[in-house]
């Protein structure tokens, strides 16, 4: 018996997109379209992508059972429109930049004059929204622009939204990350892919520099920084800036660290680097954004505002009880964010949508 056809539109082949394609492949005939974000930075690039997507939809929609998209953005406007006309339901995974904004950093599709109407159109006309955390439904961000409170999430930006919503948390394969030793030398790691100053500030790494200055005897290791950006960053004796690394090397770095610090100003979903570090035994210290308020309490430290002294105090507290909580950190992720659980819930939601 043939599998139902699922059309999958995405912007970049990130780890969570690849994971979803893998888990859906057992139950669906997944036919992807890569709306390459690197080519969508010009009008000509966008036109080429939309033309290619139009041809793909004309070819694939007649036999499709359901359409799935990662993020509610310009790459989902055509799929939503054509799927509605063809009577094919559409689900959209929400995961941050589509329904969250940080105005001071120019972050968020909803700050764009031409993308904002498309985001609102997509979420209003999709058949189902699948946010990866409750914060993507509605959230008050006190950390990004303290003391200003930012109202974020799809309900905050799209009033009177009628589209059904089901929160389906992300999943991780704990077997890919070794736990590491309980007793470790005091040290802090941070990990984020940063190629420019805006992303660096979005991830709160400018605040990390101030925290490191307050804790001069504690080593800080920051992974994921583009080499060109490193030359622009402060040189501190206790901070090392390193480029992105593969999973094996990153796992080893996590197992050597005691605490993972993630003072991000905005997160839509669950920051996977924090969850992966916890699987390796790191104790988390982070901001109350995205999925961190569900991930950190009882294990590490949440800090309500980007005050370096308060974050430094949280790091010191986390170091004090780190060894006894490493197994708890791993269990929080391994038990609460199972890859199999996401697969079961996501497949079930899409099968019910296709059947309806």
JSON list of N, CA and C in Angstrom, two decimals, residues 173-232:
[
{"chain": "A", "resi": 173, "resn": "UNK", "atom": "N", "xyz": [17.20, 12.90, 20.02]},
{"chain": "A", "resi": 173, "resn": "UNK", "atom": "CA", "xyz": [17.65, 11.52, 20.20]},
{"chain": "A", "resi": 173, "resn": "UNK", "atom": "C", "xyz": [18.77, 11.53, 21.23]},
{"chain": "A", "resi": 174, "resn": "UNK", "atom": "N", "xyz": [18.43, 11.17, 22.47]},
{"chain": "A", "resi": 174, "resn": "UNK", "atom": "CA", "xyz": [19.40, 11.24, 23.56]},
{"chain": "A", "resi": 174, "resn": "UNK", "atom": "C", "xyz": [20.59, 10.32, 23.33]},
{"chain": "A", "resi": 175, "resn": "UNK", "atom": "N", "xyz": [20.40, 9.26, 22.56]},
{"chain": "A", "resi": 175, "resn": "UNK", "atom": "CA", "xyz": [21.49, 8.31, 22.35]},
{"chain": "A", "resi": 175, "resn": "UNK", "atom": "C", "xyz": [22.64, 8.91, 21.55]},
{"chain": "A", "resi": 176, "resn": "UNK", "atom": "N", "xyz": [22.40, 10.04, 20.88]},
{"chain": "A", "resi": 176, "resn": "UNK", "atom": "CA", "xyz": [23.45, 10.68, 20.10]},
{"chain": "A", "resi": 176, "resn": "UNK", "atom": "C", "xyz": [24.38, 11.53, 20.96]},
{"chain": "A", "resi": 177, "resn": "UNK", "atom": "N", "xyz": [24.03, 11.71, 22.25]},
{"chain": "A", "resi": 177, "resn": "UNK", "atom": "CA", "xyz": [24.80, 12.59, 23.12]},
{"chain": "A", "resi": 177, "resn": "UNK", "atom": "C", "xyz": [25.17, 11.85, 24.40]},
{"chain": "A", "resi": 178, "resn": "UNK", "atom": "N", "xyz": [26.46, 11.65, 24.63]},
{"chain": "A", "resi": 178, "resn": "UNK", "atom": "CA", "xyz": [26.93, 10.97, 25.83]},
{"chain": "A", "resi": 178, "resn": "UNK", "atom": "C", "xyz": [26.83, 11.89, 27.04]},
{"chain": "A", "resi": 179, "resn": "UNK", "atom": "N", "xyz": [26.63, 11.27, 28.21]},
{"chain": "A", "resi": 179, "resn": "UNK", "atom": "CA", "xyz": [26.39, 12.07, 29.42]},
{"chain": "A", "resi": 179, "resn": "UNK", "atom": "C", "xyz": [27.65, 12.75, 29.95]},
{"chain": "A", "resi": 180, "resn": "UNK", "atom": "N", "xyz": [28.77, 12.09, 29.95]},
{"chain": "A", "resi": 180, "resn": "UNK", "atom": "CA", "xyz": [29.97, 12.67, 30.51]},
{"chain": "A", "resi": 180, "resn": "UNK", "atom": "C", "xyz": [30.06, 12.47, 32.02]},
{"chain": "A", "resi": 181, "resn": "UNK", "atom": "N", "xyz": [31.18, 12.91, 32.60]},
{"chain": "A", "resi": 181, "resn": "UNK", "atom": "CA", "xyz": [31.44, 12.71, 34.03]},
{"chain": "A", "resi": 181, "resn": "UNK", "atom": "C", "xyz": [30.64, 13.69, 34.87]},
{"chain": "A", "resi": 182, "resn": "UNK", "atom": "N", "xyz": [30.35, 13.29, 36.12]},
{"chain": "A", "resi": 182, "resn": "UNK", "atom": "CA", "xyz": [29.64, 14.18, 37.04]},
{"chain": "A", "resi": 182, "resn": "UNK", "atom": "C", "xyz": [30.56, 15.28, 37.58]},
{"chain": "A", "resi": 183, "resn": "UNK", "atom": "N", "xyz": [31.79, 14.91, 37.94]},
{"chain": "A", "resi": 183, "resn": "UNK", "atom": "CA", "xyz": [32.73, 15.88, 38.52]},
{"chain": "A", "resi": 183, "resn": "UNK", "atom": "C", "xyz": [33.53, 16.54, 37.40]},
{"chain": "A", "resi": 184, "resn": "UNK", "atom": "N", "xyz": [33.44, 17.88, 37.32]},
{"chain": "A", "resi": 184, "resn": "UNK", "atom": "CA", "xyz": [34.12, 18.62, 36.27]},
{"chain": "A", "resi": 184, "resn": "UNK", "atom": "C", "xyz": [34.73, 19.89, 36.85]},
{"chain": "A", "resi": 185, "resn": "UNK", "atom": "N", "xyz": [35.76, 20.37, 36.19]},
{"chain": "A", "resi": 185, "resn": "UNK", "atom": "CA", "xyz": [36.34, 21.65, 36.58]},
{"chain": "A", "resi": 185, "resn": "UNK", "atom": "C", "xyz": [35.36, 22.77, 36.26]},
{"chain": "A", "resi": 186, "resn": "UNK", "atom": "N", "xyz": [35.30, 23.79, 37.09]},
{"chain": "A", "resi": 186, "resn": "UNK", "atom": "CA", "xyz": [34.38, 24.91, 36.81]},
{"chain": "A", "resi": 186, "resn": "UNK", "atom": "C", "xyz": [34.69, 25.57, 35.47]},
{"chain": "A", "resi": 187, "resn": "UNK", "atom": "N", "xyz": [33.69, 25.64, 34.61]},
{"chain": "A", "resi": 187, "resn": "UNK", "atom": "CA", "xyz": [33.85, 26.30, 33.32]},
{"chain": "A", "resi": 187, "resn": "UNK", "atom": "C", "xyz": [32.47, 26.55, 32.73]},
{"chain": "A", "resi": 188, "resn": "UNK", "atom": "N", "xyz": [32.40, 27.49, 31.78]},
{"chain": "A", "resi": 188, "resn": "UNK", "atom": "CA", "xyz": [31.14, 27.85, 31.15]},
{"chain": "A", "resi": 188, "resn": "UNK", "atom": "C", "xyz": [31.29, 27.73, 29.64]},
{"chain": "A", "resi": 189, "resn": "UNK", "atom": "N", "xyz": [30.28, 27.18, 28.99]},
{"chain": "A", "resi": 189, "resn": "UNK", "atom": "CA", "xyz": [30.25, 27.12, 27.54]},
{"chain": "A", "resi": 189, "resn": "UNK", "atom": "C", "xyz": [29.00, 27.82, 27.03]},
{"chain": "A", "resi": 190, "resn": "UNK", "atom": "N", "xyz": [29.09, 28.42, 25.87]},
{"chain": "A", "resi": 190, "resn": "UNK", "atom": "CA", "xyz": [27.94, 28.98, 25.15]},
{"chain": "A", "resi": 190, "resn": "UNK", "atom": "C", "xyz": [28.08, 28.55, 23.70]},
{"chain": "A", "resi": 191, "resn": "UNK", "atom": "N", "xyz": [26.96, 28.32, 23.03]},
{"chain": "A", "resi": 191, "resn": "UNK", "atom": "CA", "xyz": [27.00, 27.87, 21.65]},
{"chain": "A", "resi": 191, "resn": "UNK", "atom": "C", "xyz": [25.88, 28.52, 20.86]},
{"chain": "A", "resi": 192, "resn": "UNK", "atom": "N", "xyz": [26.23, 29.17, 19.76]},
{"chain": "A", "resi": 192, "resn": "UNK", "atom": "CA", "xyz": [25.24, 29.79, 18.89]},
{"chain": "A", "resi": 192, "resn": "UNK", "atom": "C", "xyz": [25.92, 30.12, 17.57]},
{"chain": "A", "resi": 193, "resn": "UNK", "atom": "N", "xyz": [25.23, 29.87, 16.46]},
{"chain": "A", "resi": 193, "resn": "UNK", "atom": "CA", "xyz": [25.79, 30.20, 15.16]},
{"chain": "A", "resi": 193, "resn": "UNK", "atom": "C", "xyz": [25.65, 31.71, 14.94]},
{"chain": "A", "resi": 194, "resn": "UNK", "atom": "N", "xyz": [26.77, 32.41, 14.96]},
{"chain": "A", "resi": 194, "resn": "UNK", "atom": "CA", "xyz": [26.77, 33.87, 14.84]},
{"chain": "A", "resi": 194, "resn": "UNK", "atom": "C", "xyz": [27.70, 34.29, 13.72]},
{"chain": "A", "resi": 195, "resn": "UNK", "atom": "N", "xyz": [27.11, 34.96, 12.71]},
{"chain": "A", "resi": 195, "resn": "UNK", "atom": "CA", "xyz": [27.92, 35.47, 11.61]},
{"chain": "A", "resi": 195, "resn": "UNK", "atom": "C", "xyz": [27.94, 36.97, 11.54]},
{"chain": "A", "resi": 196, "resn": "UNK", "atom": "N", "xyz": [27.17, 37.62, 12.42]},
{"chain": "A", "resi": 196, "resn": "UNK", "atom": "CA", "xyz": [27.13, 39.08, 12.41]},
{"chain": "A", "resi": 196, "resn": "UNK", "atom": "C", "xyz": [26.79, 39.59, 13.81]},
{"chain": "A", "resi": 197, "resn": "UNK", "atom": "N", "xyz": [26.94, 40.90, 13.99]},
{"chain": "A", "resi": 197, "resn": "UNK", "atom": "CA", "xyz": [26.75, 41.49, 15.31]},
{"chain": "A", "resi": 197, "resn": "UNK", "atom": "C", "xyz": [25.30, 41.38, 15.78]},
{"chain": "A", "resi": 198, "resn": "UNK", "atom": "N", "xyz": [24.33, 41.48, 14.85]},
{"chain": "A", "resi": 198, "resn": "UNK", "atom": "CA", "xyz": [22.93, 41.39, 15.26]},
{"chain": "A", "resi": 198, "resn": "UNK", "atom": "C", "xyz": [22.62, 40.03, 15.88]},
{"chain": "A", "resi": 199, "resn": "UNK", "atom": "N", "xyz": [23.08, 38.97, 15.24]},
{"chain": "A", "resi": 199, "resn": "UNK", "atom": "CA", "xyz": [22.85, 37.63, 15.79]},
{"chain": "A", "resi": 199, "resn": "UNK", "atom": "C", "xyz": [23.57, 37.47, 17.12]},
{"chain": "A", "resi": 200, "resn": "UNK", "atom": "N", "xyz": [24.76, 38.03, 17.23]},
{"chain": "A", "resi": 200, "resn": "UNK", "atom": "CA", "xyz": [25.52, 37.97, 18.48]},
{"chain": "A", "resi": 200, "resn": "UNK", "atom": "C", "xyz": [24.72, 38.61, 19.61]},
{"chain": "A", "resi": 201, "resn": "UNK", "atom": "N", "xyz": [24.11, 39.76, 19.34]},
{"chain": "A", "resi": 201, "resn": "UNK", "atom": "CA", "xyz": [23.31, 40.45, 20.35]},
{"chain": "A", "resi": 201, "resn": "UNK", "atom": "C", "xyz": [22.00, 39.71, 20.61]},
{"chain": "A", "resi": 202, "resn": "UNK", "atom": "N", "xyz": [21.41, 39.15, 19.56]},
{"chain": "A", "resi": 202, "resn": "UNK", "atom": "CA", "xyz": [20.18, 38.39, 19.73]},
{"chain": "A", "resi": 202, "resn": "UNK", "atom": "C", "xyz": [20.40, 37.22, 20.68]},
{"chain": "A", "resi": 203, "resn": "UNK", "atom": "N", "xyz": [21.54, 36.57, 20.57]},
{"chain": "A", "resi": 203, "resn": "UNK", "atom": "CA", "xyz": [21.87, 35.43, 21.44]},
{"chain": "A", "resi": 203, "resn": "UNK", "atom": "C", "xyz": [22.44, 35.87, 22.78]},
{"chain": "A", "resi": 204, "resn": "UNK", "atom": "N", "xyz": [22.56, 37.18, 22.99]},
{"chain": "A", "resi": 204, "resn": "UNK", "atom": "CA", "xyz": [22.99, 37.69, 24.29]},
{"chain": "A", "resi": 204, "resn": "UNK", "atom": "C", "xyz": [24.46, 37.52, 24.57]},
{"chain": "A", "resi": 205, "resn": "UNK", "atom": "N", "xyz": [25.27, 37.32, 23.53]},
{"chain": "A", "resi": 205, "resn": "UNK", "atom": "CA", "xyz": [26.70, 37.08, 23.77]},
{"chain": "A", "resi": 205, "resn": "UNK", "atom": "C", "xyz": [27.44, 38.36, 24.13]},
{"chain": "A", "resi": 206, "resn": "UNK", "atom": "N", "xyz": [26.85, 39.53, 23.83]},
{"chain": "A", "resi": 206, "resn": "UNK", "atom": "CA", "xyz": [27.43, 40.78, 24.31]},
{"chain": "A", "resi": 206, "resn": "UNK", "atom": "C", "xyz": [27.31, 40.85, 25.84]},
{"chain": "A", "resi": 207, "resn": "UNK", "atom": "N", "xyz": [26.21, 40.33, 26.37]},
{"chain": "A", "resi": 207, "resn": "UNK", "atom": "CA", "xyz": [26.03, 40.28, 27.83]},
{"chain": "A", "resi": 207, "resn": "UNK", "atom": "C", "xyz": [27.00, 39.27, 28.43]},
{"chain": "A", "resi": 208, "resn": "UNK", "atom": "N", "xyz": [27.23, 38.16, 27.73]},
{"chain": "A", "resi": 208, "resn": "UNK", "atom": "CA", "xyz": [28.19, 37.15, 28.22]},
{"chain": "A", "resi": 208, "resn": "UNK", "atom": "C", "xyz": [29.56, 37.77, 28.43]},
{"chain": "A", "resi": 209, "resn": "UNK", "atom": "N", "xyz": [29.97, 38.66, 27.56]},
{"chain": "A", "resi": 209, "resn": "UNK", "atom": "CA", "xyz": [31.28, 39.32, 27.72]},
{"chain": "A", "resi": 209, "resn": "UNK", "atom": "C", "xyz": [31.34, 40.07, 29.04]},
{"chain": "A", "resi": 210, "resn": "UNK", "atom": "N", "xyz": [30.27, 40.78, 29.38]},
{"chain": "A", "resi": 210, "resn": "UNK", "atom": "CA", "xyz": [30.23, 41.51, 30.65]},
{"chain": "A", "resi": 210, "resn": "UNK", "atom": "C", "xyz": [30.22, 40.56, 31.84]},
{"chain": "A", "resi": 211, "resn": "UNK", "atom": "N", "xyz": [29.55, 39.44, 31.70]},
{"chain": "A", "resi": 211, "resn": "UNK", "atom": "CA", "xyz": [29.53, 38.43, 32.76]},
{"chain": "A", "resi": 211, "resn": "UNK", "atom": "C", "xyz": [30.93, 37.88, 32.97]},
{"chain": "A", "resi": 212, "resn": "UNK", "atom": "N", "xyz": [31.63, 37.59, 31.87]},
{"chain": "A", "resi": 212, "resn": "UNK", "atom": "CA", "xyz": [32.99, 37.06, 31.97]},
{"chain": "A", "resi": 212, "resn": "UNK", "atom": "C", "xyz": [33.93, 38.04, 32.65]},
{"chain": "A", "resi": 213, "resn": "UNK", "atom": "N", "xyz": [33.72, 39.34, 32.42]},
{"chain": "A", "resi": 213, "resn": "UNK", "atom": "CA", "xyz": [34.56, 40.35, 33.09]},
{"chain": "A", "resi": 213, "resn": "UNK", "atom": "C", "xyz": [34.35, 40.32, 34.60]},
{"chain": "A", "resi": 214, "resn": "UNK", "atom": "N", "xyz": [33.12, 40.00, 35.03]},
{"chain": "A", "resi": 214, "resn": "UNK", "atom": "CA", "xyz": [32.83, 39.94, 36.46]},
{"chain": "A", "resi": 214, "resn": "UNK", "atom": "C", "xyz": [33.36, 38.66, 37.11]},
{"chain": "A", "resi": 215, "resn": "UNK", "atom": "N", "xyz": [33.69, 37.65, 36.30]},
{"chain": "A", "resi": 215, "resn": "UNK", "atom": "CA", "xyz": [34.18, 36.36, 36.81]},
{"chain": "A", "resi": 215, "resn": "UNK", "atom": "C", "xyz": [35.52, 36.04, 36.15]},
{"chain": "A", "resi": 216, "resn": "UNK", "atom": "N", "xyz": [36.55, 36.83, 36.40]},
{"chain": "A", "resi": 216, "resn": "UNK", "atom": "CA", "xyz": [37.80, 36.71, 35.65]},
{"chain": "A", "resi": 216, "resn": "UNK", "atom": "C", "xyz": [38.53, 35.38, 35.84]},
{"chain": "A", "resi": 217, "resn": "UNK", "atom": "N", "xyz": [38.27, 34.68, 36.93]},
{"chain": "A", "resi": 217, "resn": "UNK", "atom": "CA", "xyz": [38.95, 33.40, 37.16]},
{"chain": "A", "resi": 217, "resn": "UNK", "atom": "C", "xyz": [38.23, 32.21, 36.54]},
{"chain": "A", "resi": 218, "resn": "UNK", "atom": "N", "xyz": [37.11, 32.44, 35.87]},
{"chain": "A", "resi": 218, "resn": "UNK", "atom": "CA", "xyz": [36.30, 31.35, 35.31]},
{"chain": "A", "resi": 218, "resn": "UNK", "atom": "C", "xyz": [36.45, 31.33, 33.79]},
{"chain": "A", "resi": 219, "resn": "UNK", "atom": "N", "xyz": [36.83, 30.19, 33.20]},
{"chain": "A", "resi": 219, "resn": "UNK", "atom": "CA", "xyz": [36.97, 30.13, 31.74]},
{"chain": "A", "resi": 219, "resn": "UNK", "atom": "C", "xyz": [35.61, 30.06, 31.04]},
{"chain": "A", "resi": 220, "resn": "UNK", "atom": "N", "xyz": [35.48, 30.84, 29.97]},
{"chain": "A", "resi": 220, "resn": "UNK", "atom": "CA", "xyz": [34.28, 30.86, 29.12]},
{"chain": "A", "resi": 220, "resn": "UNK", "atom": "C", "xyz": [34.69, 30.43, 27.71]},
{"chain": "A", "resi": 221, "resn": "UNK", "atom": "N", "xyz": [33.95, 29.50, 27.15]},
{"chain": "A", "resi": 221, "resn": "UNK", "atom": "CA", "xyz": [34.21, 29.00, 25.80]},
{"chain": "A", "resi": 221, "resn": "UNK", "atom": "C", "xyz": [32.96, 29.25, 24.96]},
{"chain": "A", "resi": 222, "resn": "UNK", "atom": "N", "xyz": [33.09, 30.03, 23.88]},
{"chain": "A", "resi": 222, "resn": "UNK", "atom": "CA", "xyz": [31.96, 30.38, 23.03]},
{"chain": "A", "resi": 222, "resn": "UNK", "atom": "C", "xyz": [32.16, 29.75, 21.66]},
{"chain": "A", "resi": 223, "resn": "UNK", "atom": "N", "xyz": [31.22, 28.87, 21.26]},
{"chain": "A", "resi": 223, "resn": "UNK", "atom": "CA", "xyz": [31.35, 28.09, 20.04]},
{"chain": "A", "resi": 223, "resn": "UNK", "atom": "C", "xyz": [30.32, 28.55, 19.01]},
{"chain": "A", "resi": 224, "resn": "UNK", "atom": "N", "xyz": [30.75, 28.64, 17.75]},
{"chain": "A", "resi": 224, "resn": "UNK", "atom": "CA", "xyz": [29.82, 28.96, 16.67]},
{"chain": "A", "resi": 224, "resn": "UNK", "atom": "C", "xyz": [30.03, 30.33, 16.07]},
{"chain": "A", "resi": 225, "resn": "UNK", "atom": "N", "xyz": [31.15, 31.00, 16.38]},
{"chain": "A", "resi": 225, "resn": "UNK", "atom": "CA", "xyz": [31.40, 32.37, 15.94]},
{"chain": "A", "resi": 225, "resn": "UNK", "atom": "C", "xyz": [32.17, 32.36, 14.61]},
{"chain": "A", "resi": 226, "resn": "UNK", "atom": "N", "xyz": [31.65, 33.08, 13.63]},
{"chain": "A", "resi": 226, "resn": "UNK", "atom": "CA", "xyz": [32.32, 33.17, 12.34]},
{"chain": "A", "resi": 226, "resn": "UNK", "atom": "C", "xyz": [33.69, 33.83, 12.51]},
{"chain": "A", "resi": 227, "resn": "UNK", "atom": "N", "xyz": [34.71, 33.32, 11.81]},
{"chain": "A", "resi": 227, "resn": "UNK", "atom": "CA", "xyz": [36.07, 33.87, 11.97]},
{"chain": "A", "resi": 227, "resn": "UNK", "atom": "C", "xyz": [36.15, 35.37, 11.74]},
{"chain": "A", "resi": 228, "resn": "UNK", "atom": "N", "xyz": [35.41, 35.89, 10.76]},
{"chain": "A", "resi": 228, "resn": "UNK", "atom": "CA", "xyz": [35.45, 37.34, 10.49]},
{"chain": "A", "resi": 228, "resn": "UNK", "atom": "C", "xyz": [34.91, 38.14, 11.67]},
{"chain": "A", "resi": 229, "resn": "UNK", "atom": "N", "xyz": [33.94, 37.56, 12.39]},
{"chain": "A", "resi": 229, "resn": "UNK", "atom": "CA", "xyz": [33.35, 38.26, 13.52]},
{"chain": "A", "resi": 229, "resn": "UNK", "atom": "C", "xyz": [34.27, 38.26, 14.73]},
{"chain": "A", "resi": 230, "resn": "UNK", "atom": "N", "xyz": [35.06, 37.20, 14.87]},
{"chain": "A", "resi": 230, "resn": "UNK", "atom": "CA", "xyz": [35.96, 37.09, 16.03]},
{"chain": "A", "resi": 230, "resn": "UNK", "atom": "C", "xyz": [36.90, 38.28, 16.12]},
{"chain": "A", "resi": 231, "resn": "UNK", "atom": "N", "xyz": [37.35, 38.77, 14.96]},
{"chain": "A", "resi": 231, "resn": "UNK", "atom": "CA", "xyz": [38.30, 39.88, 14.95]},
{"chain": "A", "resi": 231, "resn": "UNK", "atom": "C", "xyz": [37.70, 41.17, 15.51]},
{"chain": "A", "resi": 232, "resn": "UNK", "atom": "N", "xyz": [36.37, 41.24, 15.54]},
{"chain": "A", "resi": 232, "resn": "UNK", "atom": "CA", "xyz": [35.70, 42.43, 16.04]},
{"chain": "A", "resi": 232, "resn": "UNK", "atom": "C", "xyz": [35.32, 42.33, 17.52]}
]
